[in-house]
């Protein structure tokens, strides 16, 4: 049964590595088969083997064209290539009667079978193939004559070894490609898991993690840290007349402003809706208030999309002994509420809170 997929050229498709390997293997067959045919034609003069190797070349060309035009047939082509490969080796062993190191070609079959058919069927095919050759040798080898090491033997070893190296090199290369792709894809998924899709800032999950980490360091090392909660003033007055698309663009631009106004050690994220949170390690309350004021003035002076101007209110809270995430956020939220009660577009800290 063939897998259903839209694009086997994508590393996400489970057939991708097999298709790439098949293309390389068929190229090896198209190069090696006529070369072996010429060697056999001039040295060994086995007309059946020569004809079979030329036929192998033709099959390689045909299967390569089929694979290029119909990559969804990769499973069928894989079985055909494995069967043809096994047949050619069997015929060569029988015709050569073990001479010229013909049995050396057996080493190329298992990696091909495993890669094309998968672990289960690759094992079955390899064991069946090698066992069949072994039992044939038990019956036939008694009548074979000893042959000297010849130039044909050397060429056989060189060509088979080269083919095996190419096969194994491609297997390793595709494995490395798959590893790097999965690593990159994993990093992408990790990025998506902690990033707000609209603004590109960190999301609530990452902010919770950053807040927990900052609290842990503060408790262990008695270090300062502060948070800033900010909320856009009267954002409904932007969304209602201009529409949510314009509102989204303003949120994106505000996120860019925040990125440009935090240190590398700070964590900025979208807390929810039009509310944002900054986690500021190594900042005292006074430093955080100054930081919030700089950002507040930057926002107030900035001309957003379509010439829209907005303001934001800020609540600052700093770490206190025995704080947890809930308590420091609660104080920051209370300070933000007081900033809005005082007329908005201002900064209030938790200094006066119990």
PDB file of C-alpha atoms in Angstrom, residues 5 20 33 37 77 102 125 133 163 174 193 196 201 208 213 237 239 247 270 284 319 348:
ATOM      1  CA  UNK A   5       1.248  12.408   0.644  1.00  0.00           C
ATOM      2  CA  UNK A  20      16.626  10.193  -2.544  1.00  0.00           C
ATOM      3  CA  UNK A  33      26.192  -2.069 -14.922  1.00  0.00           C
ATOM      4  CA  UNK A  37      29.274  -5.637 -18.838  1.00  0.00           C
ATOM      5  CA  UNK A  77      10.074   0.585  -7.336  1.00  0.00           C
ATOM      6  CA  UNK A 102      32.240 -12.731  -7.187  1.00  0.00           C
ATOM      7  CA  UNK A 125      15.077 -10.193   2.456  1.00  0.00           C
ATOM      8  CA  UNK A 133      23.260 -18.299  -1.561  1.00  0.00           C
ATOM      9  CA  UNK A 163      29.581   0.758  -5.016  1.00  0.00           C
ATOM     10  CA  UNK A 174      20.578  11.130   4.177  1.00  0.00           C
ATOM     11  CA  UNK A 193       5.478  26.738  21.434  1.00  0.00           C
ATOM     12  CA  UNK A 196       2.920  34.626  20.453  1.00  0.00           C
ATOM     13  CA  UNK A 201       7.039  38.132  21.425  1.00  0.00           C
ATOM     14  CA  UNK A 208       5.574  31.887  33.273  1.00  0.00           C
ATOM     15  CA  UNK A 213      13.379  31.191  36.821  1.00  0.00           C
ATOM     16  CA  UNK A 237     -11.236  52.994  20.601  1.00  0.00           C
ATOM     17  CA  UNK A 239     -10.403  48.367  17.283  1.00  0.00           C
ATOM     18  CA  UNK A 247      -5.506  46.856  15.891  1.00  0.00           C
ATOM     19  CA  UNK A 270       2.352  39.234  25.473  1.00  0.00           C
ATOM     20  CA  UNK A 284      15.591  47.331  41.357  1.00  0.00           C
ATOM     21  CA  UNK A 319      10.799  41.039  44.202  1.00  0.00           C
ATOM     22  CA  UNK A 348       2.814  53.296  39.218  1.00  0.00           C
TER      23      UNK A 348
END
